[in-house]
CSV table of C-alpha atoms in Angstrom, one decimal:
chain,number,residue,atom,x,y,z
A,1,GLU,CA,118.9,100.8,82.5
A,2,VAL,CA,121.6,100.4,79.5
A,3,LEU,CA,122.8,103.0,80.5
A,4,TYR,CA,123.6,103.2,84.2
A,5,ILE,CA,125.5,99.8,83.9
A,6,ILE,CA,128.0,101.0,81.0
A,7,GLU,CA,128.4,103.7,83.4
A,8,ARG,CA,128.9,101.8,86.1
A,9,GLU,CA,131.0,98.7,84.3
A,10,LYS,CA,133.0,101.4,81.8
A,11,GLY,CA,132.8,104.9,83.4
A,12,LEU,CA,130.9,107.9,82.4
A,13,THR,CA,132.8,108.7,79.0
A,14,GLU,CA,131.9,105.4,77.6
A,15,THR,CA,128.1,106.3,78.7
A,16,LEU,CA,128.5,109.6,76.4
A,17,LEU,CA,129.9,107.4,73.8
A,18,ALA,CA,126.7,104.6,74.3
A,19,ILE,CA,124.1,107.7,74.3
A,20,ALA,CA,126.1,109.1,71.4
A,21,ALA,CA,125.4,105.5,69.8
A,22,ILE,CA,121.9,105.6,71.0
A,23,ASP,CA,120.5,109.0,68.9
A,24,GLN,CA,121.7,107.2,65.5
A,25,LEU,CA,119.1,104.0,66.0
A,26,PRO,CA,115.3,104.5,65.0
A,27,LEU,CA,113.8,104.7,68.2
A,28,GLU,CA,111.9,107.9,70.2
A,29,VAL,CA,112.7,108.6,73.6
A,30,VAL,CA,110.0,109.2,74.8
A,31,PRO,CA,109.3,111.2,78.6
A,32,ALA,CA,107.7,109.9,81.0
A,33,ASP,CA,105.2,112.4,82.4
A,34,ARG,CA,102.6,111.8,84.7
A,35,GLU,CA,100.0,109.8,82.8
A,36,LEU,CA,102.7,107.1,82.3
A,37,THR,CA,104.6,107.4,85.3
A,38,PHE,CA,100.7,106.7,87.1
A,39,ALA,CA,100.2,103.7,84.8
A,40,ALA,CA,103.5,102.0,85.5
A,41,ALA,CA,102.5,103.3,89.5
A,42,HIS,CA,99.3,101.3,88.4
A,43,ILE,CA,101.2,98.4,87.5
A,44,LYS,CA,103.7,97.8,89.9
A,45,ALA,CA,100.8,98.1,92.5
A,46,ARG,CA,99.8,94.6,91.2
A,47,TYR,CA,102.2,92.9,90.1
A,48,PRO,CA,105.7,91.8,91.0
A,49,LEU,CA,107.6,93.9,88.6
A,50,ALA,CA,111.2,96.4,88.4
A,51,TYR,CA,109.5,99.4,88.1
A,52,ALA,CA,111.5,101.0,85.0
A,53,ASP,CA,109.8,97.3,83.4
A,54,CYS,CA,106.6,98.2,84.5
A,55,PHE,CA,107.1,101.6,82.4
A,56,ALA,CA,108.0,99.7,79.6
A,57,VAL,CA,104.4,97.6,80.0
A,58,ALA,CA,102.5,100.9,80.4
A,59,LEU,CA,104.3,102.5,77.0
A,60,ALA,CA,103.7,98.8,75.0
A,61,GLN,CA,99.4,99.5,76.5
A,62,GLU,CA,99.8,102.6,75.6
A,63,PHE,CA,101.4,103.0,71.8
A,64,GLU,CA,99.8,99.0,71.3
A,65,ALA,CA,103.3,97.6,71.0
A,66,ALA,CA,104.5,94.2,71.7
A,67,VAL,CA,107.6,94.2,74.7
A,68,LEU,CA,110.5,92.4,73.2
A,69,THR,CA,112.5,90.8,76.4
A,70,GLY,CA,114.5,87.8,77.5
A,71,ASP,CA,113.3,88.8,80.9
A,72,PRO,CA,111.2,85.4,82.5
A,73,GLU,CA,110.1,88.5,84.5
A,74,PHE,CA,107.6,89.4,81.9
A,75,ARG,CA,105.6,86.6,82.0
A,76,LYS,CA,103.9,87.6,84.8
A,77,VAL,CA,102.7,90.7,82.9
A,78,SER,CA,102.3,88.5,79.5
A,79,HIS,CA,98.3,89.0,79.9
A,80,LEU,CA,97.9,92.8,79.9
A,81,VAL,CA,100.8,93.5,76.8
A,82,ASP,CA,101.9,90.8,74.2
A,83,VAL,CA,105.2,89.9,74.8
A,84,ASP,CA,108.4,89.0,72.0
A,85,TRP,CA,110.2,86.5,73.1
A,86,LEU,CA,114.2,87.0,73.1
A,87,LEU,CA,115.6,83.7,73.3
A,88,PRO,CA,119.2,83.7,75.3
A,89,ILE,CA,121.9,83.0,73.2
A,90,ASP,CA,122.2,79.5,74.7
A,91,GLY,CA,118.6,79.4,72.6
A,92,VAL,CA,116.9,78.0,75.4
A,93,PRO,CA,114.1,79.8,77.0
């Protein structure tokens, strides 16, 4: 999601630089395999959430992790996974 926004707003060169920067972070990129895709689809079928967000929920379930977000849409699935809420810049949820 971050990458398509960068490409749309800044172009492909900046996107490639962002990928290089992301590759330096202590993050694990998890492939969207069949099992994860089915889990995300199952969530999407039941909750009005963006499909990409359903992947985040499915991954959080798989890894017994929390979703870190400021997106209020995740309130709809906060009973499925722990959600750690980021506050907006103005500090109002």
